[in-house]
Coordinates of C-alpha atoms in Angstrom, one line a residue:
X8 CA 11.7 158.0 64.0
X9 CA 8.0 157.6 64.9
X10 CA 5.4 158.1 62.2
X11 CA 1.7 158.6 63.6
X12 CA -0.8 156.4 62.0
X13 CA -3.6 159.1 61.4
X14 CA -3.3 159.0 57.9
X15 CA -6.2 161.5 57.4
X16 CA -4.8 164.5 59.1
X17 CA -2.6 166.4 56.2
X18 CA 1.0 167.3 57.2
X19 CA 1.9 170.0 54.4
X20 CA 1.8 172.5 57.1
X21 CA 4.0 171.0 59.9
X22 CA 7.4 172.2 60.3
X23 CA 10.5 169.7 59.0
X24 CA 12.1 168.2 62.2
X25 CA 15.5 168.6 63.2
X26 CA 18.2 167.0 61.4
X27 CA 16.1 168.0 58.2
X28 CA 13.7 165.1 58.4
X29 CA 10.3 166.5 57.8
X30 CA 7.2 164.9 56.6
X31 CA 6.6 164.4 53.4
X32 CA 3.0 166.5 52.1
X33 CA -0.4 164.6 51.7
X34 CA -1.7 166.1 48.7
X35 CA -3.1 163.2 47.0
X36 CA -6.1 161.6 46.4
X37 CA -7.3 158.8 44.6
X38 CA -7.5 160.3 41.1
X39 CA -4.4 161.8 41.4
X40 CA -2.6 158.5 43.0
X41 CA -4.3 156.3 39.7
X42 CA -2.6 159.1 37.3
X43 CA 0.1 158.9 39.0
X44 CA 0.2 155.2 38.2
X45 CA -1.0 155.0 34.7
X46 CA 1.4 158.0 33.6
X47 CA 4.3 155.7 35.6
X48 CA 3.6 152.4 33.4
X49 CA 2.4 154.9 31.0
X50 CA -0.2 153.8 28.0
X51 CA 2.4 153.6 25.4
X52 CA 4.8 151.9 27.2
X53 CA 3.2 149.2 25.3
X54 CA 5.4 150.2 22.7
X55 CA 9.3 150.4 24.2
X56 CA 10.0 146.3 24.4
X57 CA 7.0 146.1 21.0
X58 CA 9.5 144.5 18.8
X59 CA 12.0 142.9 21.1
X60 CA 8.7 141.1 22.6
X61 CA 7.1 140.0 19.0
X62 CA 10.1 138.5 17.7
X63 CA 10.5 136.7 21.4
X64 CA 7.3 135.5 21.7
X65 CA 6.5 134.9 18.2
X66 CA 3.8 137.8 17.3
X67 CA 1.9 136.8 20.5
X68 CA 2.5 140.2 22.6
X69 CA -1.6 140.0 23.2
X70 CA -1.4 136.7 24.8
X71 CA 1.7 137.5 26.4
X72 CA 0.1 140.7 28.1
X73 CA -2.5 138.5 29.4
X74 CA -0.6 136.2 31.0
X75 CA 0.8 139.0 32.7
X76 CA -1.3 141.0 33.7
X77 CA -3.3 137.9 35.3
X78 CA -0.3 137.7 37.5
X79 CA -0.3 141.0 38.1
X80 CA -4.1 141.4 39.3
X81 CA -3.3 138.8 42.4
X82 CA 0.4 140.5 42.7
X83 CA -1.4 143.9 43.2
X84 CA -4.4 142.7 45.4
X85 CA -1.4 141.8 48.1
X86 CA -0.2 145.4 47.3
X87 CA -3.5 146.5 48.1
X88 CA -3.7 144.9 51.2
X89 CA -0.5 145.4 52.9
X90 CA -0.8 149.4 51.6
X91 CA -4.2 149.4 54.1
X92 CA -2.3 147.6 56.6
X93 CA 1.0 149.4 56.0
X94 CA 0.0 153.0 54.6
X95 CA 3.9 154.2 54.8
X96 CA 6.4 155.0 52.0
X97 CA 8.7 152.3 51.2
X98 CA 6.6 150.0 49.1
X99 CA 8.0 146.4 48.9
X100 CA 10.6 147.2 50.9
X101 CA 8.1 148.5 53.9
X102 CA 5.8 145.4 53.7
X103 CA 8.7 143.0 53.7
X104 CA 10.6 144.7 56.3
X105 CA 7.8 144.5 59.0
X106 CA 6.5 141.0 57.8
X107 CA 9.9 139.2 57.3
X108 CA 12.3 141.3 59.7
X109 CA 15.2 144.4 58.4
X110 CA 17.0 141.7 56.4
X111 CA 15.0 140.3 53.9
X112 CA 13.2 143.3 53.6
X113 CA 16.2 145.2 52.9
X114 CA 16.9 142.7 50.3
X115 CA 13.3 143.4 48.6
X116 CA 14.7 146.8 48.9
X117 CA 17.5 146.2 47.2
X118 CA 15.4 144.5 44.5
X119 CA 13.3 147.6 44.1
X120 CA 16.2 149.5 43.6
X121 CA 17.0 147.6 40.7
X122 CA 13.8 148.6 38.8
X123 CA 13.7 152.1 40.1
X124 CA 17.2 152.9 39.3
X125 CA 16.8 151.3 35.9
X126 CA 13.6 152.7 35.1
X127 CA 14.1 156.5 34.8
X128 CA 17.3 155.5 32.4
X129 CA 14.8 153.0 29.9
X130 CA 12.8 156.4 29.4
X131 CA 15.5 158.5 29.0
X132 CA 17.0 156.3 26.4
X133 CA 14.0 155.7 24.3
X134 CA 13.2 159.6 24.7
X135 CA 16.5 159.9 22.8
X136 CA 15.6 156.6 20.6
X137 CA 13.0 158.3 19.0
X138 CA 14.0 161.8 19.0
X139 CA 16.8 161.5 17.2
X140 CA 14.9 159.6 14.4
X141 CA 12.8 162.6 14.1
X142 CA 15.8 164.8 14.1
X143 CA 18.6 162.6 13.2
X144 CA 20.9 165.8 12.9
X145 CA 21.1 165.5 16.9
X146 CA 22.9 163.4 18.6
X147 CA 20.9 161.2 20.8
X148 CA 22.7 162.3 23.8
X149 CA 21.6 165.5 24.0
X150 CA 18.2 164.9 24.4
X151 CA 19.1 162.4 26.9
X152 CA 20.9 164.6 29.2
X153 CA 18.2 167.4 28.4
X154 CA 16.0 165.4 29.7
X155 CA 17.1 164.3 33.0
X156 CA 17.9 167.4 34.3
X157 CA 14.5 168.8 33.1
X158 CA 13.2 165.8 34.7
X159 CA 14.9 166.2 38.0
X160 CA 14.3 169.7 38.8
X161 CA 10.6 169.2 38.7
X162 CA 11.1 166.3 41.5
X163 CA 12.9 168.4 43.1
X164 CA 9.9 171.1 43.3
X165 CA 7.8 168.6 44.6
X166 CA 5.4 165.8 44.2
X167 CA 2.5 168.5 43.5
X168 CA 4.3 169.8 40.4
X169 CA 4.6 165.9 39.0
X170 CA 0.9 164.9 39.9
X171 CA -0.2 168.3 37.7
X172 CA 2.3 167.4 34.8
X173 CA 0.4 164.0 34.6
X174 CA -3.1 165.1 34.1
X175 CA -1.6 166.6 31.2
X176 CA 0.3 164.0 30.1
X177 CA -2.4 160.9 30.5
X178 CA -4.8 163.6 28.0
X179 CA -1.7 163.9 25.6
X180 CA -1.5 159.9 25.3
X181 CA -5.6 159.1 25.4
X182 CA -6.1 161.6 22.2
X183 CA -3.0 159.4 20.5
X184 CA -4.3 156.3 21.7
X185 CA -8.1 157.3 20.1
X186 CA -6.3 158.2 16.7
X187 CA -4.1 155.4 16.5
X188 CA -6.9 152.8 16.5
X189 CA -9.2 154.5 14.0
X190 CA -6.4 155.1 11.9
X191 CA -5.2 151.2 12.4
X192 CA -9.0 149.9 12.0
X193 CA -9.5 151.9 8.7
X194 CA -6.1 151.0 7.6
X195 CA -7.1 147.4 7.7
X196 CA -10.5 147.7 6.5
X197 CA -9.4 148.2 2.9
X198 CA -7.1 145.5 3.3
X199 CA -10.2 142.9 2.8
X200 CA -10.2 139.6 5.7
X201 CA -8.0 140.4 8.9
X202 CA -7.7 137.1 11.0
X203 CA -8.4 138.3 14.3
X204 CA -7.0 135.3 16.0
X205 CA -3.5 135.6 15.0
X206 CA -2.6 138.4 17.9
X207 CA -2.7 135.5 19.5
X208 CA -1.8 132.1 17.1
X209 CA 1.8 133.7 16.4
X210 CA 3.3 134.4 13.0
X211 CA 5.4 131.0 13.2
X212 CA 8.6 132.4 14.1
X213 CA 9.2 131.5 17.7
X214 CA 6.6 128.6 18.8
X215 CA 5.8 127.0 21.8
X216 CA 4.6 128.3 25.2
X217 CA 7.8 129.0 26.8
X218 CA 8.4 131.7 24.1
X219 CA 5.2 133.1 25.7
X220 CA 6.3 133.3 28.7
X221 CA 9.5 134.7 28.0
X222 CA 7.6 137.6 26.3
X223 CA 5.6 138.0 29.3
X224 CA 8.2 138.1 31.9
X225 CA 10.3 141.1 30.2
X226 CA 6.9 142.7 30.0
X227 CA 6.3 142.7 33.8
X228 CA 8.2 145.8 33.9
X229 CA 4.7 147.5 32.3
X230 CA 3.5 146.9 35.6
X231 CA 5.8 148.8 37.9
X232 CA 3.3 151.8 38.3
X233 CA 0.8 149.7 41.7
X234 CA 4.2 149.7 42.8
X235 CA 5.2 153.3 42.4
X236 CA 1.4 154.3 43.7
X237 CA 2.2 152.5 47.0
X238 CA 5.4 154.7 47.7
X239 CA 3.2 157.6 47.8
X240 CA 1.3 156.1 51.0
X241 CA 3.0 159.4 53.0
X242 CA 1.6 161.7 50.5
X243 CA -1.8 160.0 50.2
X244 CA -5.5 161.9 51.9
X245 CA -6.7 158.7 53.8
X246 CA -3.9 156.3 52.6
X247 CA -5.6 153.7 53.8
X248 CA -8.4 153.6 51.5
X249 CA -7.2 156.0 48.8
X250 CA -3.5 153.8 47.5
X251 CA -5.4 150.2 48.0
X252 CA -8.0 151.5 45.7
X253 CA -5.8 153.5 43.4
X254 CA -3.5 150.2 43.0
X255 CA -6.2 147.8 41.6
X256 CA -7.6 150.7 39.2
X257 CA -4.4 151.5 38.1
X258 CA -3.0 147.8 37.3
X259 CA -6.6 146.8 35.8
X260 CA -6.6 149.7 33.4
X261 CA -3.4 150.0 32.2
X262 CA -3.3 145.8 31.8
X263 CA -6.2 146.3 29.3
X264 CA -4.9 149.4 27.7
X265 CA -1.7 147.2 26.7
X266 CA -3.7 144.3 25.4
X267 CA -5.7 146.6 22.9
X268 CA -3.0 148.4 21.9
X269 CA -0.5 145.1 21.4
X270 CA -3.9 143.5 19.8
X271 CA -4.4 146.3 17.2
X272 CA -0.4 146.6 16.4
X273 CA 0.0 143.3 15.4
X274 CA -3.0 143.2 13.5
X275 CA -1.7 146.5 11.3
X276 CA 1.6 145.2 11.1
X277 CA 1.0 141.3 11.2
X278 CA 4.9 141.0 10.7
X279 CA 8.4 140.6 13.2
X280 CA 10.2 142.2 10.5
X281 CA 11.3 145.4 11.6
X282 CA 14.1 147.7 10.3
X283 CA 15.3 148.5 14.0
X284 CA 13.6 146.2 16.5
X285 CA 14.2 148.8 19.5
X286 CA 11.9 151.5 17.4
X287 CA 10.4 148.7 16.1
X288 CA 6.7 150.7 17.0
X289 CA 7.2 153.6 14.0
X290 CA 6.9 150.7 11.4
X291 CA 3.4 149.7 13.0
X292 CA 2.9 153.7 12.8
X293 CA 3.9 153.8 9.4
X294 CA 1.7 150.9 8.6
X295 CA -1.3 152.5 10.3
X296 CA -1.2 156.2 9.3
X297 CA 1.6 156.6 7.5
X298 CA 4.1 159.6 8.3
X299 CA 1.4 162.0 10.5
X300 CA 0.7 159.3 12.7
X301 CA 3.9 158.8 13.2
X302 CA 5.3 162.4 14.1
X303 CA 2.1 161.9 16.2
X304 CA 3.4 158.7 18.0
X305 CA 6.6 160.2 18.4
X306 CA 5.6 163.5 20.4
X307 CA 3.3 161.4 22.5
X308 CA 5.3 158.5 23.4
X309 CA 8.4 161.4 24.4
X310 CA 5.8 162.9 26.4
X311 CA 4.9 159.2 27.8
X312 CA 8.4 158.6 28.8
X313 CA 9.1 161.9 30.2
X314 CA 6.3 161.6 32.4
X315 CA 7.9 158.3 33.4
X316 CA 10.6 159.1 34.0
X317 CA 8.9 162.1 36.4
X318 CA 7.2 159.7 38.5
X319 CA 9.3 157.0 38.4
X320 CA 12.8 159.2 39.7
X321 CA 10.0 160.5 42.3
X322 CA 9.3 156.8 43.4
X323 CA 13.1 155.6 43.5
X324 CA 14.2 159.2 45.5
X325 CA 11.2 157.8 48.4
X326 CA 12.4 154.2 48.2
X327 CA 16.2 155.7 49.0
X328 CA 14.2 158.0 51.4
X329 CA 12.9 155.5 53.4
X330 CA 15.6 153.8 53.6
X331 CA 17.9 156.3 54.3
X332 CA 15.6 157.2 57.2
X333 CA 16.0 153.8 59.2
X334 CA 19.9 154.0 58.6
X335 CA 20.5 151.6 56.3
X336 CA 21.6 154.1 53.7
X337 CA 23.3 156.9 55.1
X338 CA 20.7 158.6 57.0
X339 CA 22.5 161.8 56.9
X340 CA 22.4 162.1 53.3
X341 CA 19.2 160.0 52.0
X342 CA 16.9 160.3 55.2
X343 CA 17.0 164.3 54.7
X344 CA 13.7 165.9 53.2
X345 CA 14.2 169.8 52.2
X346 CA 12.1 172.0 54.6
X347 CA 10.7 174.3 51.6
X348 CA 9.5 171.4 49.1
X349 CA 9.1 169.0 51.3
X350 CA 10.4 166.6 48.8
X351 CA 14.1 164.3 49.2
X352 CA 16.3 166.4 47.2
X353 CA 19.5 164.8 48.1
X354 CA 18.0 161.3 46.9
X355 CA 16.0 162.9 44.0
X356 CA 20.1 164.7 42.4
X357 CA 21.1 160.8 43.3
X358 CA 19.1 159.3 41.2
X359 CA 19.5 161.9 38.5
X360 CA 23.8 161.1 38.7
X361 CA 22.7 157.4 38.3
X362 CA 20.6 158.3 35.3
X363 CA 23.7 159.4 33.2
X364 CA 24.0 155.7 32.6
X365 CA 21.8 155.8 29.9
X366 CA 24.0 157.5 27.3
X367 CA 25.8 153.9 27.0
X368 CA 23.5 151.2 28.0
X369 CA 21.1 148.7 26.0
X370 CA 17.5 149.0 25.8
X371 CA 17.2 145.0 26.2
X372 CA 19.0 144.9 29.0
X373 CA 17.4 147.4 30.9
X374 CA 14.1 145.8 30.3
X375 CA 15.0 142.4 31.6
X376 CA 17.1 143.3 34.8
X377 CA 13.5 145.9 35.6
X378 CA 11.4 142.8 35.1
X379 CA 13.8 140.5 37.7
X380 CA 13.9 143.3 40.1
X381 CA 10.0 144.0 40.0
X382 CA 9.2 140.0 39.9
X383 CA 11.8 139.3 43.0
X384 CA 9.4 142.2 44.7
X385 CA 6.4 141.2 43.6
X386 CA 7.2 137.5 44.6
X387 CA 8.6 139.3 48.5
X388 CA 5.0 140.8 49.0
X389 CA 3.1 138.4 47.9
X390 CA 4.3 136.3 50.8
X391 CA 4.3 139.2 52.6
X392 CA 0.6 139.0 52.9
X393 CA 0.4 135.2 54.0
X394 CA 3.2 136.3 56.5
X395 CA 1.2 139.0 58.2
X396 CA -2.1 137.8 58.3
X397 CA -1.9 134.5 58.5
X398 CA 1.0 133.8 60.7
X399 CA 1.3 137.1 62.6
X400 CA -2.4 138.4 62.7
X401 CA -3.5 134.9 63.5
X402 CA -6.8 135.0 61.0
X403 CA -8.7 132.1 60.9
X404 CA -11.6 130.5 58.7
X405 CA -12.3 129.9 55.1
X406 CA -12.6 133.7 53.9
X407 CA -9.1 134.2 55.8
X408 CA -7.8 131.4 54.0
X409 CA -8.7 132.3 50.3
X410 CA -8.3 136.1 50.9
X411 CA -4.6 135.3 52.8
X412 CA -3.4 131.9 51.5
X413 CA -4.9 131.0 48.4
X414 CA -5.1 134.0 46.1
X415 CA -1.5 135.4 47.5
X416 CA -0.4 131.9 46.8
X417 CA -1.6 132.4 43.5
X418 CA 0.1 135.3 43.0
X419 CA 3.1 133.9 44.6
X420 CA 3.6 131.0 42.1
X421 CA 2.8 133.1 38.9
X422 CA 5.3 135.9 39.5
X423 CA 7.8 133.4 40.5
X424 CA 6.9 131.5 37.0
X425 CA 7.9 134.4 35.1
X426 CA 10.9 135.1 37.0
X427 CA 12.2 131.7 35.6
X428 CA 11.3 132.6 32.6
X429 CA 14.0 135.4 32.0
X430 CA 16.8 134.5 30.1
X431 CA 19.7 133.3 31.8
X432 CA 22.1 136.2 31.2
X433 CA 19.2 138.4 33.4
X434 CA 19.2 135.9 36.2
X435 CA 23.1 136.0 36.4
X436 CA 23.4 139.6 36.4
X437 CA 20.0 140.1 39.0
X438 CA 21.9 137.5 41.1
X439 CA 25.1 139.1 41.1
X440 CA 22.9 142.2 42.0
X441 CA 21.7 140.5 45.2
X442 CA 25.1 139.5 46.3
X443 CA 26.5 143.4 45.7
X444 CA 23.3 143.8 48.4
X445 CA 23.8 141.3 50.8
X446 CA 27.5 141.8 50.9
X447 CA 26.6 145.4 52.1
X448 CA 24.1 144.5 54.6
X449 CA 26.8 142.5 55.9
X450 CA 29.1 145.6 56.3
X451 CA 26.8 147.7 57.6
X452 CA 25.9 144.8 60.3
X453 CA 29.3 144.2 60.9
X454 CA 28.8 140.5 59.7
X455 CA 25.2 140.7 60.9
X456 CA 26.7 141.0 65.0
X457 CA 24.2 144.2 65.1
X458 CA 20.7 144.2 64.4
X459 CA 19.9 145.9 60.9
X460 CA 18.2 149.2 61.2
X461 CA 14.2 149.4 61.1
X462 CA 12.0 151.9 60.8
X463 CA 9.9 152.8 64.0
X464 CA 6.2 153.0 62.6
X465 CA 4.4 152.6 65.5
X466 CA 2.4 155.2 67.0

């Protein structure tokens, strides 16, 4: 299927092609594409791994947000670049695939899929977390299952609904985010001397580095929305300038959002002590503002993760999109957009059956297998970047080399750093996930005899 490269023109008003392949609707621009972002890492995400990362990394969640999210500034600068080059839905799996060839990039597909699959369930299961400690005469469940079909019918209306529900959403979460720390800075001015350094010193529980960058490898996952904003490149005004720049806005500011919210946390509630580490964030609540702050944290981080879980299930239904389109996944079923919302419905109900999981699965395991999926992508674009500028585009001299070689490098070696730094049960499991992957590939190949499916993107 051929997909022009005018990326300025909009398309809302063209008529779906046959087979039910349409285009998908340029609505957004670059505000919209960097709320789109924040509301998919969302502000408070901070708080969903909290206290499985302090007692990891030893009360250095600061420190280890910094490590990340200096890995993360190079990681999306290659984002940024490929999404100029490359201003088409698909993401990792688009920049890999015409870089590297269908194969590998249907591997960093298959990675993606990992963390997009995964990351819609981690916000339905904290949504039920923490609303059925507020109303503990519900069982978690239903709020779960409430939520994804909520969730779903608005993707199924189309990206315009989610990018409205987001403005509202980011508001929701600033206001908390303002009350939180004047309630936490007034909390600990009547304490009498706060040592500021120990955010980042450790409580003594878990020392050393590595512990560090353990911490900071789970929390990778924090990062995933530069990687949902460059699935939208199809529904982008001017994707060529608007996704680069909403990528490095988005991954800057939520980075720092999570370093002062860790830093003021663990300076309320210096402590690893919690009495349920997965809602380990309602003791700091408790701590800083006692029981209104904490209904108050609870209504906004439910709003957080619903609005998550809106634009992450919108990302994963384009990934499966795209590549249901080139016939990798059956194109009949995933390539299909619906004429009157112009949005992947059959991928969008997909991934809202998938979902269901999270009624029986653990919270710590869904953050580490999102963090391998998202570093093994990461690590896939980085490369990307040397791959087709460098080797393919030929481009030559010292600004060519440190804007192609060097800084990608960088990125290159840092995400792959934190990828060993996962524990080994997550590198097991993400491996075993690979081989699921390949082992299709093979089958749909026919033992790699035929030539995997790509997606025509030229002119």
């Amino acid at each position: 299927m051929s997909h022009p490269q005018d990326t300025t023109a909009p398309h809302g008003d063209e008529k779906p092609q046959a087979g039910g392949e349409g285009q998908l609707r340029r609505a957004l621009g670059v505000p919209s594409l960097v709320f789109f972002g924040l509301v998919y890492m969302v502000p408070l995400t901070v708080f969903t791994t909290y206290g499985i990362v302090t007692q990891v990394s030893g009360g250095r969640v600061p420190l280890a947000y910094v490590i990340t999210l200096l890995a993360m500034v190079f990681t999306a600068r290659s984002y940024a670049k490929m999404a100029h080059e490359l201003p088409y839905a698909g993401s990792a799996y688009t920049y890999t695939q015409k870089s590297f060839g269908a194969g590998i990039g249907f591997v960093a597909g298959w990675a993606l899929l990992l963390d997009y699959l995964f990351l819609p369930m981690i916000n339905y299961l904290v949504i039920g977390i923490y609303l059925s400690a507020a109303f503990p005469m519900i069982p978690s469940w239903v709020f779960v299952l409430t939520a994804i079909v909520l969730v779903t019918l608005l993707n199924v209306i189309g990206i315009v609904s989610v990018a409205r529900a987001n403005i509202v959403i980011i508001v929701a979460q600033a206001i908390f985010i303002i009350t939180f720390a004047a309630l936490g800075i007034a909390s600990m001015s009547g304490t009498g001397s706060v040592d500021l350094a120990v955010p980042f010193t450790g409580d003594g529980t878990a020392e050393g580095f590595g512990n560090v960058m353990a911490g900071a490898a789970i929390l990778c996952l924090s990062f995933l929305g530069f990687d949902a904003v460059s699935t939208l490149s199809e529904e982008a005004k001017d994707a060529k300038r608007t996704v680069p720049r909403a990528i490095v806005i988005a991954t800057i500011t939520g980075g720092l959002i999570y370093i002062v919210l860790s830093f003021l946390a663990q300076l309320v509630y210096p402590s690893n002590d919690f009495a349920d580490v997965d809602s380990g964030a309602l003791d700091v609540m408790a701590a800083a503002g006692g029981e209104f702050l904490t209904i108050f944290f609870t209504a906004a981080y439910v709003a957080g993760a619903c609005g998550s879980a809106l634009t992450s299930q919108a990302s994963v239904s384009r990934i499966l999109f795209a590549m249901g389109r080139d016939g990798v996944l059956p194109k009949r079923f995933f390539g299909r957009l619906s004429p009157r919302f112009h949005s992947p419905i059959p991928a969008t109900l997909s991934v809202g059956v998938v979902s269901l999981f999270a009624l029986a699965i653990d919270l710590g395991f869904l953050s580490e297998m999102i963090s391998f999926g998202a570093l093994i992508a990461f690590s896939a674009v980085n490369l990307a970047v040397i791959k087709h500028f460098i080797i393919d585009g030929k481009r030559r001299g010292a600004h060519a080399v440190m804007s192609f070689i060097v800084l990608p490098g960088i990125g290159f070696c840092l995400t792959l750093w934190l990828w060993t730094s996962l524990s080994p049960r997550t590198l097991l499991i993400g491996l075993v996930w690979l081989v699921i992957g390949t082992s299709y590939l093979t089958f749909v190949t026919r033992g790699f005899r035929r030539p995997t499916p790509m997606l025509d993107l030229s002119e």
